[in-house]
Amino acid sequence: FDEDHLSGLIDLLNVFRVGTLLLPYLTPWDRLIVALSQGAADGSDLLAFLRGPTAFLLERFEGRIERILLVPPNGEGGEAMPPAPPADPFEPWEESEARPPIVIKDAPPYDEDGDDGFGADLGLSNSSVRMLHSGGYILVSRAWEFVPYNDCRLDSLGTESFKDAARPLAKKLIDEAEESERQAALEELMTLYDETFKSPGSKKISARRRNEISLFLYAGPIGDVVLDFAHVSIPRHRMAPSATEVPPNWVHTDRFGQMLSGDGYLHTQEKIDKFCQFFSIGDRLRRGAIFQVMHHGSEGNWRVGLADQISPVASIFSSDPLGKLGHPSASVVSDFAPYHPVQVDGEHGWRAIGIYRFL
């Protein structure tokens, strides 16, 4: 829910239709805290989105999103095993059998009625909005799964003392018709937030709290498979792609899963242990061949030795080394050096095409 991510999402949805949009689920208090940590301005898309994420998306992009799946915080023992693969994944469907392109383990959205903070997200009542079970997955064609992971932990920020002080201001921000009154309430909330949570001596709240709600997403085949063939190339902006080396010892293994990490944090051993425990179910962690390194390879999102614990076939750094932040950090690149590090940016990509078969 960082502002640059939301602006990118808006650009994409103005161009593409989306079948399934995954969002981390946040309570009304969580959404208010994120808005304050971001410095969201009254009248901005970011503030409108955080007041009701699903309502904002469904209204702004009516008819362009087939379904929105909310992902609750994981890691509470609700991890789901992959479904048993069919004897023949490619056998024809029976005429009498429904043929949904995606099978979802879902539950109704949480009931936010009566909750305060930013109040209920009115889009939750829409039939296209569903909630994944904790540890749930999306199954495609009975042969491929998508498994999101939400490590959001903002509960400690929403203390009762903060809520008591913020409650009348939040209500004013939502209900006031006058822009000047809403702006005054927002400024008071910002001041309260800074006074409550800012570290002594710091000028502003750390961005870490915003990115800690970034989703991880695993995608990979189900069942016993082997990779028979792989071809890797580098797509180039306005130029023909160029062939490049296939990561060593990849073909003839069962590793073809991919792990996307967004701006997530694996910077403490506790977070790493929870992440590894969650994705060890169904052997997903080991079968994940391609790992997108968190937050462009930023040192602040990483812990020494993480690469050995993940042990990917290839490590993708989505970053611009010449940018003002200088991502990726040299220490992170060094950690992933034994695991085929690859740089991708606005000019160069990395494309792996593989053929795997069911055993």
C-alpha positions as semicolon CSV with decimal commas, in nm:
position;residue;x (nm);y (nm);z (nm)
1;F;0,000;0,000;0,000
2;D;0,286;0,237;-0,074
3;E;0,183;0,537;-0,288
4;D;0,401;0,448;-0,587
5;H;0,252;0,098;-0,594
6;L;-0,103;0,232;-0,593
7;S;-0,027;0,476;-0,876
8;G;0,119;0,189;-1,081
9;L;-0,189;-0,022;-1,012
10;I;-0,415;0,258;-1,135
11;D;-0,213;0,289;-1,458
12;L;-0,234;-0,087;-1,519
13;L;-0,608;-0,109;-1,451
14;N;-0,671;0,176;-1,694
15;V;-0,522;-0,045;-1,968
16;F;-0,582;-0,408;-1,869
17;R;-0,873;-0,615;-1,751
18;V;-0,792;-0,829;-1,448
19;G;-0,931;-1,170;-1,359
20;T;-0,816;-1,190;-0,998
21;L;-0,672;-0,905;-0,790
22;L;-0,507;-1,000;-0,461
23;L;-0,498;-0,749;-0,175
24;P;-0,369;-0,789;0,180
25;Y;-0,658;-0,754;0,423
26;L;-0,626;-0,464;0,670
27;T;-0,866;-0,368;0,947
28;P;-1,010;-0,014;0,950
29;W;-0,752;0,085;1,213
30;D;-0,469;-0,066;1,008
31;R;-0,578;0,136;0,704
32;L;-0,589;0,459;0,905
33;I;-0,240;0,395;1,044
34;V;-0,102;0,328;0,694
35;A;-0,261;0,651;0,566
36;L;-0,093;0,848;0,843
37;S;0,244;0,679;0,794
38;Q;0,221;0,768;0,424
39;G;0,122;1,128;0,483
40;A;-0,179;1,075;0,256
41;A;-0,337;1,406;0,151
42;D;-0,706;1,484;0,172
43;G;-0,862;1,433;-0,170
44;S;-0,580;1,206;-0,291
45;D;-0,631;0,867;-0,454
46;L;-0,422;0,712;-0,179
47;L;-0,649;0,838;0,099
48;A;-0,961;0,738;-0,095
49;F;-0,815;0,392;-0,153
50;L;-0,719;0,340;0,213
51;R;-1,062;0,451;0,333
52;G;-1,211;0,156;0,140
53;P;-0,974;-0,041;-0,084
54;T;-1,229;-0,270;-0,250
55;A;-1,491;0,005;-0,282
56;F;-1,236;0,237;-0,446
57;L;-1,125;-0,025;-0,699
58;L;-1,474;-0,150;-0,787
59;E;-1,607;0,203;-0,840
60;R;-1,304;0,346;-1,024
61;F;-1,259;0,041;-1,248
62;E;-1,613;-0,086;-1,285
63;G;-1,626;-0,400;-1,498
64;R;-1,246;-0,427;-1,530
65;I;-1,186;-0,654;-1,227
66;E;-1,356;-0,992;-1,222
67;R;-1,286;-1,067;-0,854
68;I;-1,092;-0,927;-0,560
69;L;-0,944;-1,173;-0,312
70;L;-0,845;-1,043;0,030
71;V;-0,555;-1,225;0,196
72;P;-0,569;-1,232;0,578
73;P;-0,251;-1,243;0,786
74;N;-0,095;-1,588;0,766
75;G;0,133;-1,787;0,990
76;E;-0,123;-1,890;1,251
77;G;-0,123;-2,260;1,168
78;G;-0,374;-2,235;0,885
79;E;-0,137;-2,333;0,607
80;A;-0,303;-2,543;0,336
81;M;-0,151;-2,845;0,167
82;P;-0,161;-2,845;-0,214
83;P;-0,453;-3,042;-0,355
84;A;-0,388;-3,393;-0,476
85;P;-0,319;-3,381;-0,851
86;P;-0,552;-3,582;-1,078
87;A;-0,424;-3,906;-1,228
88;D;-0,422;-3,731;-1,566
89;P;-0,413;-3,349;-1,542
90;F;-0,507;-3,321;-1,909
91;E;-0,803;-3,558;-1,918
92;P;-1,115;-3,398;-2,074
93;W;-1,371;-3,242;-1,844
94;E;-1,707;-3,416;-1,825
95;E;-1,986;-3,225;-1,997
96;S;-2,184;-3,221;-1,672
97;E;-1,891;-3,083;-1,475
98;A;-1,857;-2,708;-1,422
99;R;-1,536;-2,577;-1,566
100;P;-1,417;-2,275;-1,368
101;P;-1,077;-2,155;-1,484
102;I;-0,983;-2,095;-1,120
103;V;-1,086;-2,289;-0,811
104;I;-1,062;-2,085;-0,492
105;K;-1,065;-2,187;-0,130
106;D;-1,253;-1,890;0,007
107;A;-1,460;-1,761;0,296
108;P;-1,686;-1,456;0,328
109;P;-1,509;-1,128;0,403
110;Y;-1,480;-1,021;0,764
111;D;-1,778;-0,826;0,895
112;E;-1,651;-0,474;0,966
113;D;-1,989;-0,330;1,071
114;G;-1,952;-0,122;1,383
115;D;-1,572;-0,108;1,363
116;D;-1,426;0,241;1,377
117;G;-1,093;0,383;1,263
118;F;-1,153;0,432;0,891
119;G;-1,486;0,248;0,912
120;A;-1,617;-0,033;0,696
121;D;-1,494;-0,088;0,341
122;L;-1,830;-0,084;0,163
123;G;-1,694;-0,290;-0,125
124;L;-1,688;-0,596;0,103
125;S;-2,059;-0,648;0,042
126;N;-2,000;-0,692;-0,333
127;S;-2,030;-1,054;-0,446
128;S;-1,705;-1,025;-0,643
129;V;-1,506;-0,969;-0,321
130;R;-1,401;-1,279;-0,129
131;M;-1,161;-1,368;0,151
132;L;-0,907;-1,648;0,122
133;H;-0,879;-1,887;0,412
134;S;-0,558;-1,833;0,604
135;G;-0,303;-2,031;0,405
136;G;-0,545;-2,069;0,114
137;Y;-0,447;-2,096;-0,250
138;I;-0,576;-2,041;-0,603
139;L;-0,579;-2,350;-0,824
140;V;-0,560;-2,314;-1,202
141;S;-0,656;-2,602;-1,434
142;R;-0,590;-2,855;-1,158
143;A;-0,219;-2,835;-1,233
144;W;-0,083;-2,499;-1,111
145;E;-0,128;-2,306;-0,787
146;F;-0,085;-1,951;-0,658
147;V;-0,023;-1,921;-0,282
148;P;-0,015;-1,570;-0,126
149;Y;0,146;-1,492;0,209
150;N;0,055;-1,188;0,419
151;D;0,285;-1,120;0,716
152;C;0,104;-0,803;0,823
153;R;0,147;-0,726;1,192
154;L;0,017;-0,377;1,271
155;D;-0,180;-0,476;1,582
156;S;0,080;-0,336;1,821
157;L;0,046;0,010;1,665
158;G;-0,328;0,035;1,718
159;T;-0,307;0,066;2,096
160;E;-0,618;0,155;2,293
161;S;-0,470;0,490;2,399
162;F;-0,400;0,580;2,035
163;K;-0,748;0,468;1,928
164;D;-0,915;0,672;2,204
165;A;-0,732;0,987;2,095
166;A;-0,772;0,922;1,721
167;R;-1,137;0,812;1,717
168;P;-1,307;1,157;1,715
169;L;-1,053;1,291;1,463
170;A;-1,102;0,992;1,232
171;K;-1,479;1,036;1,248
172;K;-1,438;1,403;1,161
173;L;-1,210;1,318;0,868
174;I;-1,472;1,081;0,727
175;D;-1,793;1,272;0,801
176;E;-1,709;1,642;0,760
177;A;-1,838;1,803;0,440
178;E;-1,606;2,105;0,460
179;E;-1,262;2,047;0,310
180;S;-1,097;2,279;0,564
181;E;-1,243;2,078;0,853
182;R;-1,128;1,748;0,703
183;Q;-0,781;1,891;0,644
184;A;-0,759;2,013;1,005
185;A;-0,863;1,670;1,133
186;L;-0,606;1,500;0,910
187;E;-0,329;1,732;1,032
188;E;-0,422;1,661;1,395
189;L;-0,416;1,288;1,324
190;M;-0,071;1,321;1,163
191;T;0,058;1,505;1,468
192;L;-0,090;1,245;1,702
193;Y;0,061;0,964;1,498
194;D;0,407;1,123;1,499
195;E;0,395;1,192;1,871
196;T;0,281;0,836;1,944
197;F;0,502;0,627;1,718
198;K;0,801;0,829;1,599
199;S;1,135;0,714;1,740
200;P;1,310;0,974;1,960
201;G;1,530;1,203;1,750
202;S;1,395;1,089;1,412
203;K;1,233;1,332;1,169
204;K;0,968;1,097;1,033
205;I;0,813;0,753;1,065
206;S;1,007;0,474;0,898
207;A;0,874;0,345;0,564
208;R;0,916;-0,009;0,698
209;R;0,566;-0,015;0,843
210;R;0,414;0,049;0,501
211;N;0,611;-0,222;0,325
212;E;0,559;-0,482;0,596
213;I;0,210;-0,534;0,454
214;S;0,347;-0,626;0,111
215;L;0,222;-0,964;-0,015
216;F;0,450;-1,253;-0,107
217;L;0,320;-1,482;-0,382
218;Y;0,434;-1,834;-0,474
219;A;0,333;-1,987;-0,808
220;G;0,419;-2,336;-0,927
221;P;0,307;-2,676;-1,055
222;I;0,126;-2,930;-0,839
223;G;0,228;-3,293;-0,803
224;D;0,536;-3,487;-0,911
225;V;0,694;-3,311;-1,207
226;V;1,030;-3,289;-1,378
227;L;1,168;-3,003;-1,587
228;D;1,265;-3,156;-1,922
229;F;1,379;-2,840;-2,102
230;A;1,451;-2,473;-2,030
231;H;1,543;-2,180;-2,249
232;V;1,643;-1,843;-2,103
233;S;1,661;-1,511;-2,286
234;I;1,692;-1,139;-2,210
235;P;1,408;-0,928;-2,355
236;R;1,542;-0,583;-2,445
237;H;1,354;-0,258;-2,496
238;R;1,314;-0,188;-2,871
239;M;1,562;-0,467;-2,954
240;A;1,541;-0,837;-3,025
241;P;1,584;-1,061;-2,719
242;S;1,922;-1,222;-2,669
243;A;1,979;-1,577;-2,549
244;T;2,163;-1,627;-2,222
245;E;2,274;-1,912;-1,999
246;V;2,033;-2,146;-1,826
247;P;2,102;-2,158;-1,450
248;P;2,316;-2,464;-1,371
249;N;2,166;-2,788;-1,239
250;W;1,810;-2,676;-1,310
251;V;1,691;-2,908;-1,588
252;H;1,581;-3,257;-1,477
253;T;1,471;-3,128;-1,135
254;D;1,121;-3,068;-0,998
255;R;1,193;-2,700;-0,928
256;F;0,985;-2,467;-1,142
257;G;0,804;-2,256;-0,881
258;Q;0,844;-1,879;-0,860
259;M;0,841;-1,658;-0,551
260;L;0,749;-1,288;-0,579
261;S;0,827;-1,082;-0,270
262;G;0,724;-0,725;-0,354
263;D;0,858;-0,484;-0,092
264;G;0,831;-0,743;0,185
265;Y;1,069;-0,783;0,477
266;L;1,275;-1,089;0,563
267;H;1,514;-0,896;0,784
268;T;1,487;-1,087;1,114
269;Q;1,531;-1,454;1,188
270;E;1,177;-1,466;1,327
271;K;1,031;-1,338;0,999
272;I;1,248;-1,577;0,797
273;D;1,145;-1,873;1,014
274;K;0,773;-1,792;0,975
275;F;0,812;-1,747;0,600
276;C;1,002;-2,075;0,561
277;Q;0,757;-2,261;0,783
278;F;0,460;-2,137;0,581
279;F;0,608;-2,230;0,242
280;S;0,760;-2,559;0,359
281;I;0,404;-2,698;0,357
282;G;0,369;-2,903;0,040
283;D;0,745;-2,864;-0,022
284;R;0,679;-2,528;-0,188
285;L;0,988;-2,357;-0,050
286;R;1,227;-2,615;-0,194
287;R;1,043;-2,631;-0,527
288;G;1,063;-2,253;-0,568
289;A;1,333;-2,209;-0,833
290;I;1,305;-1,835;-0,908
291;F;1,317;-1,586;-0,622
292;Q;1,252;-1,214;-0,670
293;V;1,468;-1,045;-0,406
294;M;1,266;-0,810;-0,180
295;H;1,243;-0,435;-0,240
296;H;1,489;-0,418;-0,532
297;G;1,763;-0,580;-0,322
298;S;1,752;-0,323;-0,042
299;E;1,975;-0,407;0,255
300;G;1,704;-0,301;0,500
301;N;1,467;-0,579;0,388
302;W;1,723;-0,858;0,414
303;R;1,926;-1,054;0,670
304;V;2,272;-1,203;0,621
305;G;2,247;-1,568;0,518
306;L;1,892;-1,542;0,379
307;A;2,004;-1,663;0,035
308;D;2,134;-1,992;0,177
309;Q;1,803;-2,051;0,354
310;I;1,603;-1,989;0,036
311;S;1,860;-2,148;-0,203
312;P;1,692;-2,047;-0,529
313;V;1,799;-2,156;-0,876
314;A;1,795;-1,791;-0,990
315;S;1,771;-1,464;-0,793
316;I;1,598;-1,171;-0,963
317;F;1,689;-0,813;-0,871
318;S;1,427;-0,574;-1,009
319;S;1,615;-0,249;-0,967
320;D;1,810;0,037;-1,120
321;P;2,172;0,048;-0,991
322;L;2,207;0,400;-1,134
323;G;1,899;0,528;-0,951
324;K;1,918;0,763;-0,656
325;L;1,881;0,482;-0,401
326;G;2,150;0,266;-0,560
327;H;1,957;-0,062;-0,534
328;P;2,058;-0,340;-0,510
329;S;2,286;-0,320;-0,207
330;A;2,627;-0,480;-0,261
331;S;2,589;-0,694;0,050
332;V;2,260;-0,841;-0,074
333;V;2,405;-0,915;-0,420
334;S;2,702;-1,083;-0,250
335;D;2,470;-1,299;-0,038
336;F;2,284;-1,419;-0,349
337;A;2,598;-1,448;-0,566
338;P;2,598;-1,833;-0,560
339;Y;2,236;-1,837;-0,675
340;H;2,251;-1,699;-1,030
341;P;2,171;-1,330;-0,959
342;V;1,999;-1,149;-1,248
343;Q;1,943;-0,774;-1,291
344;V;1,617;-0,661;-1,455
345;D;1,504;-0,302;-1,511
346;G;1,312;-0,081;-1,753
347;E;1,539;-0,179;-2,043
348;H;1,625;-0,546;-1,984
349;G;1,418;-0,837;-1,861
350;W;1,473;-1,206;-1,791
351;R;1,253;-1,472;-1,951
352;A;1,262;-1,842;-1,875
353;I;1,055;-2,083;-2,082
354;G;1,036;-2,438;-1,957
355;I;0,866;-2,763;-2,043
356;Y;0,788;-2,987;-1,751
357;R;0,599;-3,315;-1,740
358;F;0,400;-3,498;-1,479
359;L;0,556;-3,819;-1,352
